Short mmCIF file of C-alpha atoms and ligand atoms in Angstrom, two decimals:
data_model
loop_
_atom_site.label_atom_id
_atom_site.label_comp_id
_atom_site.label_asym_id
_atom_site.label_seq_id
_atom_site.Cartn_x
_atom_site.Cartn_y
_atom_site.Cartn_z
CA UNK A 1 111.56 83.53 135.32
CA UNK A 2 110.79 81.53 138.47
CA UNK A 3 109.40 78.01 138.60
CA UNK A 4 106.19 79.49 140.05
CA UNK A 5 105.74 81.96 137.19
CA UNK A 6 106.30 79.17 134.63
CA UNK A 7 103.70 77.06 136.43
CA UNK A 8 101.25 79.94 136.57
CA UNK A 9 101.77 80.71 132.83
CA UNK A 10 101.11 77.03 132.07
CA UNK A 11 98.07 77.11 134.33
CA UNK A 12 96.71 80.19 132.56
CA UNK A 13 97.36 78.57 129.19
CA UNK A 14 95.42 75.51 130.33
CA UNK A 15 92.39 77.74 130.94
CA UNK A 16 92.44 79.18 127.45
CA UNK A 17 90.18 77.81 124.77
CA UNK A 18 91.10 75.48 121.95
CA UNK A 19 91.17 77.07 118.45
CA UNK A 20 88.30 76.07 116.14
CA UNK A 21 88.83 73.14 113.78
CA UNK A 22 88.98 74.29 110.14
CA UNK A 23 86.05 73.09 108.04
CA UNK A 24 86.31 70.72 105.09
CA UNK A 25 88.38 67.95 106.72
CA UNK A 26 87.91 64.38 105.49
CA UNK A 27 87.66 61.56 108.08
CA UNK A 28 91.04 59.87 108.44
CA UNK A 29 92.87 62.28 106.15
CA UNK A 30 91.86 65.56 107.73
CA UNK A 31 92.88 68.58 105.68
CA UNK A 32 95.85 66.88 104.01
CA UNK A 33 94.13 66.52 100.63
CA UNK A 34 93.20 70.18 100.56
CA UNK A 35 96.77 71.13 101.38
CA UNK A 36 98.10 68.94 98.59
CA UNK A 37 95.51 69.94 95.97
CA UNK A 38 95.28 73.69 96.54
CA UNK A 39 97.59 74.76 99.35
CA UNK A 40 97.57 78.45 98.49
CA UNK A 41 93.79 78.77 98.13
CA UNK A 42 93.19 76.70 101.25
CA UNK A 43 95.59 78.73 103.41
CA UNK A 44 94.33 82.04 101.99
CA UNK A 45 90.76 81.23 103.09
CA UNK A 46 91.56 80.09 106.64
CA UNK A 47 91.30 83.54 108.24
CA UNK A 48 87.53 83.46 107.59
CA UNK A 49 87.42 80.68 110.19
CA UNK A 50 89.46 82.30 112.94
CA UNK A 51 92.70 84.01 113.96
CA UNK A 52 94.11 80.61 114.93
CA UNK A 53 92.57 77.43 113.53
CA UNK A 54 93.33 73.77 113.95
CA UNK A 55 94.13 71.60 110.96
CA UNK A 56 94.21 67.82 110.94
CA UNK A 57 96.91 66.09 108.93
CA UNK A 58 96.00 62.46 109.42
CA UNK A 59 96.10 61.96 113.20
CA UNK A 60 98.26 65.03 113.74
CA UNK A 61 96.97 68.47 114.76
CA UNK A 62 98.65 71.53 113.29
CA UNK A 63 97.80 75.10 114.31
CA UNK A 64 97.48 77.71 111.56
CA UNK A 65 97.91 81.38 112.42
CA UNK A 66 96.05 83.70 110.08
CA UNK A 67 96.40 87.37 111.17
CA UNK A 68 99.41 89.64 110.58
CA UNK A 69 99.61 90.60 114.28
CA UNK A 70 99.71 86.97 115.43
CA UNK A 71 102.33 85.96 112.87
CA UNK A 72 104.49 88.76 114.30
CA UNK A 73 103.82 87.53 117.83
CA UNK A 74 104.69 83.97 116.82
CA UNK A 75 107.94 84.96 115.10
CA UNK A 76 109.03 87.14 118.02
CA UNK A 77 108.08 84.82 120.89
CA UNK A 78 110.73 82.66 122.61
CA UNK A 79 108.01 80.01 123.13
CA UNK A 80 108.48 78.76 119.57
CA UNK A 81 111.48 77.34 117.75
CA UNK A 82 112.33 76.25 114.23
CA UNK A 83 111.24 72.68 113.80
CA UNK A 84 108.57 70.54 112.25
CA UNK A 85 108.22 68.34 109.18
CA UNK A 86 109.46 70.95 106.69
CA UNK A 87 112.74 71.38 108.55
CA UNK A 88 113.21 67.69 109.25
CA UNK A 89 113.01 66.83 105.56
CA UNK A 90 115.42 69.64 104.67
CA UNK A 91 117.88 68.57 107.36
CA UNK A 92 118.00 65.03 106.04
CA UNK A 93 119.27 66.25 102.69
CA UNK A 94 121.21 69.37 103.46
CA UNK A 95 122.72 68.74 106.88
CA UNK A 96 121.79 69.31 110.50
CA UNK A 97 124.45 71.73 111.66
CA UNK A 98 123.74 74.85 109.60
CA UNK A 99 122.23 78.12 110.80
CA UNK A 100 118.86 77.62 109.10
CA UNK A 101 118.00 74.57 111.19
CA UNK A 102 119.91 75.12 114.46
CA UNK A 103 118.22 76.38 117.63
CA UNK A 104 119.28 77.88 120.95
CA UNK A 105 122.87 78.83 121.73
CA UNK A 106 124.32 77.22 118.59
CA UNK A 107 121.94 79.27 116.45
CA UNK A 108 122.83 82.52 118.27
CA UNK A 109 126.53 81.84 117.81
CA UNK A 110 126.08 81.01 114.13
CA UNK A 111 124.06 84.16 113.50
CA UNK A 112 126.84 86.21 115.11
CA UNK A 113 129.34 84.60 112.73
CA UNK A 114 127.41 85.22 109.52
CA UNK A 115 125.78 88.56 110.36
CA UNK A 116 128.73 90.87 109.50
CA UNK A 117 128.71 89.62 105.89
CA UNK A 118 125.08 90.77 105.51
CA UNK A 119 125.17 94.05 107.42
CA UNK A 120 123.89 97.12 105.58
CA UNK A 121 127.38 98.63 105.50
CA UNK A 122 128.86 95.41 104.00
CA UNK A 123 126.52 95.41 100.99
CA UNK A 124 128.25 98.15 98.90
CA UNK A 125 131.35 95.92 98.88
CA UNK A 126 129.33 93.45 96.78
CA UNK A 127 128.18 96.22 94.40
CA UNK A 128 130.72 95.57 91.59
CA UNK A 129 129.89 91.84 91.44
CA UNK A 130 126.15 92.47 91.52
CA UNK A 131 126.49 95.04 88.72
CA UNK A 132 128.63 92.71 86.62
CA UNK A 133 126.19 89.83 87.02
CA UNK A 134 123.05 91.91 86.40
CA UNK A 135 124.48 93.35 83.19
CA UNK A 136 125.89 89.99 82.10
CA UNK A 137 122.37 88.55 82.40
CA UNK A 138 120.83 91.27 80.25
CA UNK A 139 123.69 91.10 77.72
CA UNK A 140 123.54 87.33 77.22
CA UNK A 141 120.18 87.57 75.50
CA UNK A 142 119.79 88.11 71.77
CA UNK A 143 116.96 90.07 70.08
CA UNK A 144 113.94 87.84 69.50
CA UNK A 145 115.46 84.99 71.51
CA UNK A 146 113.20 82.93 73.76
CA UNK A 147 114.56 83.04 77.29
CA UNK A 148 114.24 80.12 79.65
CA UNK A 149 113.64 82.23 82.75
CA UNK A 150 114.04 79.36 85.24
CA UNK A 151 117.60 78.61 84.15
CA UNK A 152 118.57 82.26 83.74
CA UNK A 153 117.21 83.28 87.14
CA UNK A 154 118.92 80.42 88.94
CA UNK A 155 122.16 81.17 87.21
CA UNK A 156 122.31 84.83 88.19
CA UNK A 157 121.12 84.19 91.76
CA UNK A 158 123.70 81.47 92.43
CA UNK A 159 126.50 83.39 90.78
CA UNK A 160 125.81 86.48 92.89
CA UNK A 161 125.54 84.55 96.18
CA UNK A 162 128.62 82.40 95.47
CA UNK A 163 130.84 85.14 94.08
CA UNK A 164 129.93 87.72 96.76
CA UNK A 165 129.97 85.49 99.81
CA UNK A 166 132.59 82.86 98.97
CA UNK A 167 134.81 85.14 96.84
CA UNK A 168 137.61 83.77 94.70
CA UNK A 169 138.61 83.56 91.03
CA UNK A 170 137.64 79.92 90.86
CA UNK A 171 134.04 80.85 91.59
CA UNK A 172 132.97 81.36 87.97
CA UNK A 173 133.06 77.73 86.91
CA UNK A 174 131.92 76.59 90.35
CA UNK A 175 128.96 78.97 90.37
CA UNK A 176 127.82 77.44 87.10
CA UNK A 177 128.04 73.90 88.51
CA UNK A 178 126.36 75.02 91.71
CA UNK A 179 123.41 76.50 89.85
CA UNK A 180 122.85 73.29 87.88
CA UNK A 181 123.15 71.10 91.00
CA UNK A 182 120.89 73.32 93.10
CA UNK A 183 118.14 73.56 90.48
CA UNK A 184 117.94 69.73 90.34
CA UNK A 185 118.21 69.29 94.11
CA UNK A 186 115.38 71.73 94.81
CA UNK A 187 113.06 70.09 92.31
CA UNK A 188 113.73 66.66 93.87
CA UNK A 189 113.53 67.93 97.44
CA UNK A 190 110.04 69.26 96.94
CA UNK A 191 108.87 65.92 95.52
CA UNK A 192 110.37 64.13 98.51
CA UNK A 193 108.62 66.50 100.89
CA UNK A 194 105.11 66.27 99.47
CA UNK A 195 105.29 62.57 98.56
CA UNK A 196 107.43 61.09 101.33
CA UNK A 197 107.70 57.63 99.75
CA UNK A 198 111.20 56.76 100.99
CA UNK A 199 111.69 53.47 99.08
CA UNK A 200 110.59 54.93 95.76
CA UNK A 201 113.43 57.41 95.86
CA UNK A 202 115.99 54.67 96.35
CA UNK A 203 115.03 52.84 93.15
CA UNK A 204 117.60 53.18 90.35
CA UNK A 205 115.32 55.35 88.20
CA UNK A 206 116.78 58.08 85.96
CA UNK A 207 115.12 60.89 87.98
CA UNK A 208 116.47 59.48 91.27
CA UNK A 209 119.94 59.06 89.82
CA UNK A 210 119.91 62.61 88.53
CA UNK A 211 118.82 63.87 91.96
CA UNK A 212 121.45 61.79 93.81
CA UNK A 213 124.18 62.98 91.44
CA UNK A 214 123.16 66.63 91.86
CA UNK A 215 123.02 66.33 95.66
CA UNK A 216 126.41 64.60 95.75
CA UNK A 217 127.84 67.27 93.46
CA UNK A 218 126.47 70.03 95.69
CA UNK A 219 128.20 68.56 98.75
CA UNK A 220 131.37 67.87 96.75
CA UNK A 221 131.45 71.43 95.45
CA UNK A 222 131.15 72.82 98.94
CA UNK A 223 134.01 70.55 100.11
CA UNK A 224 136.14 71.69 97.17
CA UNK A 225 135.47 75.36 97.89
CA UNK A 226 136.43 74.96 101.55
CA UNK A 227 139.53 72.84 100.79
CA UNK A 228 140.78 75.25 98.14
CA UNK A 229 140.36 78.28 100.35
CA UNK A 230 142.29 76.53 103.10
CA UNK A 231 145.06 75.45 100.72
CA UNK A 232 145.39 79.00 99.37
CA UNK A 233 146.31 80.25 102.84
CA UNK A 234 144.35 83.42 102.02
CA UNK A 235 141.88 85.04 104.37
CA UNK A 236 139.88 87.63 102.43
CA UNK A 237 137.31 89.51 104.48
CA UNK A 238 134.30 87.40 103.51
CA UNK A 239 131.72 85.00 104.83
CA UNK A 240 133.82 81.91 104.12
CA UNK A 241 136.73 83.27 106.18
CA UNK A 242 134.27 84.11 108.97
CA UNK A 243 132.99 80.51 108.89
CA UNK A 244 136.47 78.99 108.82
CA UNK A 245 137.65 81.11 111.75
CA UNK A 246 134.48 80.69 113.84
CA UNK A 247 134.75 79.30 117.36
CA UNK A 248 132.16 77.25 119.20
CA UNK A 249 130.62 77.97 122.63
CA UNK A 250 133.85 76.78 124.32
CA UNK A 251 136.15 78.89 122.17
CA UNK A 252 137.23 75.84 120.11
CA UNK A 253 137.31 75.92 116.28
CA UNK A 254 134.04 74.60 114.87
CA UNK A 255 134.07 71.15 113.27
CA UNK A 256 134.37 70.33 109.56
CA UNK A 257 130.80 69.12 109.38
CA UNK A 258 129.47 72.36 110.77
CA UNK A 259 131.54 74.44 108.33
CA UNK A 260 130.22 72.34 105.48
CA UNK A 261 126.60 72.51 106.64
CA UNK A 262 126.88 76.26 107.18
CA UNK A 263 128.01 76.88 103.61
CA UNK A 264 125.16 74.68 102.35
CA UNK A 265 122.66 76.39 104.69
CA UNK A 266 123.57 79.79 103.30
CA UNK A 267 123.86 78.94 99.62
CA UNK A 268 120.69 76.91 99.33
CA UNK A 269 118.10 79.33 100.77
CA UNK A 270 120.03 82.14 99.16
CA UNK A 271 119.70 80.89 95.62
CA UNK A 272 116.24 79.30 95.44
CA UNK A 273 114.48 82.33 97.00
CA UNK A 274 116.26 84.93 94.90
CA UNK A 275 115.92 82.87 91.71
CA UNK A 276 112.15 82.45 92.25
CA UNK A 277 111.74 86.17 92.92
CA UNK A 278 113.69 87.07 89.77
CA UNK A 279 111.39 84.77 87.76
CA UNK A 280 108.36 86.67 89.10
CA UNK A 281 110.01 89.99 88.38
CA UNK A 282 110.60 88.97 84.77
CA UNK A 283 106.98 87.81 84.58
CA UNK A 284 105.79 91.13 86.00
CA UNK A 285 107.86 93.13 83.46
CA UNK A 286 106.19 91.14 80.66
CA UNK A 287 102.70 91.24 82.18
CA UNK A 288 102.74 94.96 83.09
CA UNK A 289 104.58 96.80 80.29
CA UNK A 290 103.42 100.13 81.74
CA UNK A 291 105.47 99.44 84.88
CA UNK A 292 108.40 98.13 82.81
CA UNK A 293 108.33 101.46 80.94
CA UNK A 294 108.23 103.41 84.19
CA UNK A 295 111.22 101.45 85.48
CA UNK A 296 113.16 102.17 82.30
CA UNK A 297 112.30 105.90 82.43
CA UNK A 298 113.28 106.06 86.08
CA UNK A 299 116.61 104.35 85.40
CA UNK A 300 117.30 106.74 82.52
CA UNK A 301 116.47 109.77 84.60
CA UNK A 302 118.95 108.65 87.24
CA UNK A 303 121.75 107.33 84.99
CA UNK A 304 121.43 109.61 81.98
CA UNK A 305 122.04 106.69 79.65
CA UNK A 306 125.02 105.00 81.33
CA UNK A 307 124.59 101.41 82.58
CA UNK A 308 122.75 101.31 85.90
CA UNK A 309 125.12 100.96 88.86
CA UNK A 310 124.74 99.54 92.36
CA UNK A 311 124.83 103.04 93.87
CA UNK A 312 121.83 104.07 91.74
CA UNK A 313 119.50 101.46 93.19
CA UNK A 314 118.52 103.34 96.33
CA UNK A 315 117.36 106.24 94.12
CA UNK A 316 115.13 103.97 92.01
CA UNK A 317 111.99 104.25 94.10
CA UNK A 318 109.50 102.94 91.52
CA UNK A 319 111.81 100.05 90.63
CA UNK A 320 112.07 99.13 94.30
CA UNK A 321 108.29 99.37 94.67
CA UNK A 322 107.91 96.98 91.72
CA UNK A 323 110.21 94.53 93.52
CA UNK A 324 108.29 94.81 96.80
CA UNK A 325 104.90 94.46 95.10
CA UNK A 326 106.09 91.38 93.18
CA UNK A 327 107.25 89.90 96.50
CA UNK A 328 103.91 90.74 98.12
CA UNK A 329 101.86 88.84 95.55
CA UNK A 330 104.35 86.01 94.98
CA UNK A 331 106.45 85.63 98.13
CA UNK A 332 109.19 83.09 97.47
CA UNK A 333 108.80 81.80 101.04
CA UNK A 334 105.08 81.07 101.13
CA UNK A 335 104.84 78.87 104.23
CA UNK A 336 106.71 78.89 107.53
CA UNK A 337 106.56 76.53 110.45
CA UNK A 338 107.43 76.65 114.12
CA UNK A 339 107.13 74.25 117.07
CA UNK A 340 105.98 75.27 120.55
CA UNK A 341 108.75 74.59 123.08
CA UNK A 342 106.33 74.93 125.96
CA UNK A 343 102.61 75.13 126.53
CA UNK A 344 101.70 78.68 125.67
CA UNK A 345 99.03 81.06 124.38
CA UNK A 346 98.48 82.71 121.03
CA UNK A 347 95.58 85.05 120.25
CA UNK A 348 93.78 83.91 123.41
CA UNK A 349 94.06 80.24 122.48
CA UNK A 350 95.96 77.46 124.18
CA UNK A 351 98.87 76.01 122.21
CA UNK A 352 100.18 72.77 123.73
CA UNK A 353 103.90 72.09 124.13
CA UNK A 354 105.30 70.36 121.04
CA UNK A 355 102.52 71.66 118.75
CA UNK A 356 103.41 72.44 115.14
CA UNK A 357 102.34 75.87 113.94
CA UNK A 358 102.15 77.07 110.34
CA UNK A 359 101.50 80.38 108.71
CA UNK A 360 101.58 81.56 105.18
CA UNK A 361 103.17 84.87 104.12
CA UNK A 362 101.29 84.32 100.85
CA UNK A 363 97.91 84.36 102.63
CA UNK A 364 98.88 87.26 104.88
CA UNK A 365 100.21 89.40 102.03
CA UNK A 366 97.12 88.88 99.85
CA UNK A 367 94.51 89.47 102.50
CA UNK A 368 91.74 91.95 101.57
CA UNK A 369 91.59 93.04 105.22
CA UNK A 370 95.11 94.45 104.89
CA UNK A 371 95.22 95.65 101.28
CA UNK A 372 92.74 97.54 99.08
CA UNK A 373 92.67 95.93 95.62
CA UNK A 374 94.45 93.05 97.31
CA UNK A 375 95.02 90.97 94.17
CA UNK A 376 96.03 93.87 91.93
CA UNK A 377 99.64 94.47 91.02
CA UNK A 378 99.95 98.05 92.27
CA UNK A 379 103.53 99.10 93.09
CA UNK A 380 102.32 102.59 94.04
CA UNK A 381 100.75 101.15 97.18
CA UNK A 382 104.33 101.30 98.53
CA UNK A 383 104.56 105.08 98.14
CA UNK A 384 105.17 106.38 101.69
CA UNK A 385 101.78 108.08 101.99
CA UNK A 386 99.97 104.81 101.19
CA UNK A 387 102.41 102.31 102.73
CA UNK A 388 101.76 103.73 106.20
CA UNK A 389 98.26 102.19 106.11
CA UNK A 390 99.56 98.63 105.73
CA UNK A 391 99.07 96.79 109.04
CA UNK A 392 102.16 95.76 110.98
CA UNK A 393 103.52 92.37 109.87
CA UNK A 394 101.20 92.29 106.82
CA UNK A 395 104.31 92.51 104.64
CA UNK A 396 107.22 90.57 106.11
CA UNK A 397 108.63 88.49 103.24
CA UNK A 398 111.94 88.15 105.12
CA UNK A 399 110.16 87.40 108.43
CA UNK A 400 110.95 89.09 111.75
CA UNK A 401 112.58 88.09 115.02
CA UNK A 402 115.60 85.91 115.66
CA UNK A 403 115.06 83.81 112.49
CA UNK A 404 114.61 86.80 110.21
CA UNK A 405 116.44 86.37 106.94
CA UNK A 406 119.95 87.79 107.40
CA UNK A 407 120.00 88.64 103.71
CA UNK A 408 117.21 91.22 103.33
CA UNK A 409 119.51 94.11 102.27
CA UNK A 410 121.68 91.80 100.15
CA UNK A 411 118.61 90.43 98.37
CA UNK A 412 116.84 93.75 97.82
CA UNK A 413 120.00 95.28 96.33
CA UNK A 414 120.43 92.54 93.74
CA UNK A 415 116.73 92.31 92.92
CA UNK A 416 116.55 96.06 92.28
CA UNK A 417 119.67 95.98 90.16
CA UNK A 418 118.58 93.01 88.05
CA UNK A 419 115.13 94.55 87.45
CA UNK A 420 116.66 97.88 86.43
CA UNK A 421 119.29 96.31 84.15
CA UNK A 422 116.79 94.06 82.35
CA UNK A 423 114.00 96.66 81.97
CA UNK A 424 116.32 99.29 80.57
CA UNK A 425 117.55 96.99 77.84
CA UNK A 426 114.62 94.75 76.92
CA UNK A 427 110.88 94.61 76.50
CA UNK A 428 109.73 91.14 77.48
CA UNK A 429 106.81 89.21 76.00
CA UNK A 430 105.46 85.80 76.92
CA UNK A 431 105.62 83.25 74.13
CA UNK A 432 102.78 80.81 73.50
CA UNK A 433 104.52 77.80 75.13
CA UNK A 434 105.16 79.77 78.32
CA UNK A 435 103.29 78.72 81.46
CA UNK A 436 103.37 81.40 84.13
CA UNK A 437 100.89 79.77 86.50
CA UNK A 438 102.16 79.38 90.04
CA UNK A 439 104.10 76.22 90.82
CA UNK A 440 104.02 75.41 94.50
CA UNK A 441 107.31 73.94 95.63
CA UNK A 442 109.78 74.75 98.37
CA UNK A 443 109.31 78.25 97.00
CA UNK A 444 106.63 79.69 94.70
CA UNK A 445 107.65 80.21 91.12
CA UNK A 446 106.16 80.12 87.62
CA UNK A 447 105.79 76.63 86.15
CA UNK A 448 107.80 77.38 83.03
CA UNK A 449 108.28 81.00 82.19
CA UNK A 450 109.47 81.56 78.62
CA UNK A 451 109.87 85.14 77.46
CA UNK A 452 110.86 86.73 74.17
CA UNK A 453 113.39 89.55 74.52
CA UNK A 454 112.65 92.53 72.31
CA UNK A 455 115.26 95.32 72.31
CA UNK A 456 114.16 98.73 73.61
C1 HEM B 1 115.85 82.77 106.50
C2 HEM B 1 113.20 84.81 102.99
C3 HEM B 1 117.23 85.46 100.36
C4 HEM B 1 119.84 83.17 103.73
C5 HEM B 1 114.81 83.31 105.80
C6 HEM B 1 113.45 83.43 106.28
C7 HEM B 1 112.71 83.99 105.30
C8 HEM B 1 113.58 84.23 104.17
C9 HEM B 1 111.22 84.30 105.31
C10 HEM B 1 112.97 83.07 107.68
C11 HEM B 1 112.54 81.66 107.79
C12 HEM B 1 111.76 81.44 109.06
O1 HEM B 1 111.34 82.38 109.72
O2 HEM B 1 111.52 80.28 109.39
C13 HEM B 1 114.07 85.15 101.98
C14 HEM B 1 113.67 85.80 100.76
C15 HEM B 1 114.80 86.00 100.02
C16 HEM B 1 115.91 85.45 100.79
C17 HEM B 1 112.23 86.19 100.41
C18 HEM B 1 114.99 86.62 98.67
C19 HEM B 1 114.05 87.09 97.90
C20 HEM B 1 118.28 84.93 101.06
C21 HEM B 1 119.67 84.96 100.63
C22 HEM B 1 120.41 84.31 101.58
C23 HEM B 1 119.48 83.87 102.61
C24 HEM B 1 120.17 85.62 99.35
C25 HEM B 1 121.89 84.03 101.65
C26 HEM B 1 122.75 84.29 100.72
C27 HEM B 1 118.96 82.85 104.74
C28 HEM B 1 119.38 82.12 105.94
C29 HEM B 1 118.22 81.99 106.74
C30 HEM B 1 117.14 82.65 106.02
C31 HEM B 1 120.79 81.61 106.26
C32 HEM B 1 118.13 81.29 108.08
C33 HEM B 1 118.23 82.32 109.18
C34 HEM B 1 118.06 81.75 110.59
O3 HEM B 1 117.39 80.75 110.75
O4 HEM B 1 118.61 82.36 111.50
N1 HEM B 1 114.87 83.81 104.52
N2 HEM B 1 115.42 84.93 101.95
N3 HEM B 1 118.20 84.27 102.26
N4 HEM B 1 117.62 83.15 104.82
FE1 HEM B 1 116.56 84.14 103.44
#
């Protein structure tokens, strides 16, 4: 691109119009209150006001993108990078040098390092661990027992990510500690994001101490895992070896801090997202027994009564459709942000350099313009003859473009396996103290899902 063409693009952008301001703002506060009180409802209604709309958060202007096509354009355009308040608050706690927050050449290099561990042909290598963990989850429960789905989902998600990607015998006890630390850290991180009252979190209150301990333990665990692998002298073919052997842009080994932040940056998104999705899958099995029955029948028809195996999952089309439909209605990642690196255009509107942009996969995936019976749980909409009518980018729970989740195949395999293993063994029922309403945090998950396990 020449200097002239950059100038002319900027000039064209300057001639574009400014997106409309969303209604309902309050003087001084803008749309902040709405975003705090009912973020999902507010974001889901924005498309009525335009393809791109401006929001005011105090003095700050944020641009919300509301159509599937424009979210695709945003995610694929080099004019936007990962940045903004969401990322800044995550960086402060989890580290600045990991793949999830890096940009530019460092990000490209880091993606090249981690990508082989997530490639489609690498996933069968994780099959035995995923099977073991999915069956262990279903076998832990006792008939009539009330299951705390938050703890159980976190546990299986962390164990699978840690055992598959950071292999090693020591992982069992560590995975347990990791799941406890991560559950506490995520709860606290969300509070710190929505109520950024710095001083309050430094007071010696029990909740703050618990959070600080969990965060310290998370970082300590990661250091222990790295140190032990190094001391063992072993180099199994896994993600941790790839990280330890990685070289920077100059061909030099990457620094300790970057190795540490990379492990954190992979484990943390990997466990919270999968855990939240498993919670919704358990909720769906309880809420829609007819689909739970269809899953069980499908598993039986494929396995003929033996325990479901990793290799069966790709044949379980209804089970996979249940997983996709659960992710459509309750996407773990419900909001994404970008920052414009240059003045640019989106949907015919001018986006100034440095502008923060948000979009919500939740809003996009529930939009009546894209889906008939948009709020109904209807896994059959993913049958090939119906799925072809879904507009492009109207279902991208793993995003697209250079920041697309590296773990889409890894995640889908374990989600299918867990759903199949649980549904073939148990019928699930909500108990009266259960609260399955949506809790908006870093991810979306049920407030407190408690299910009774009834044997099949
Ligand atoms: C990025 C969703 C599971 C690791 C992302 C992004 C989405 C996403 C939407 C893109 C963020 C953006 O565009 O700003 C999900 C969902 C999951 C899942 C819905 C499961 C249901 C996992 C797992 C891992 C993982 C299991 C690792 C073990 C990552 C990493 C990134 C990422 C490292 C950052 C990629 C980059 O910036 O280049 N994920 N994810 N995710 N995810 Fe996932």
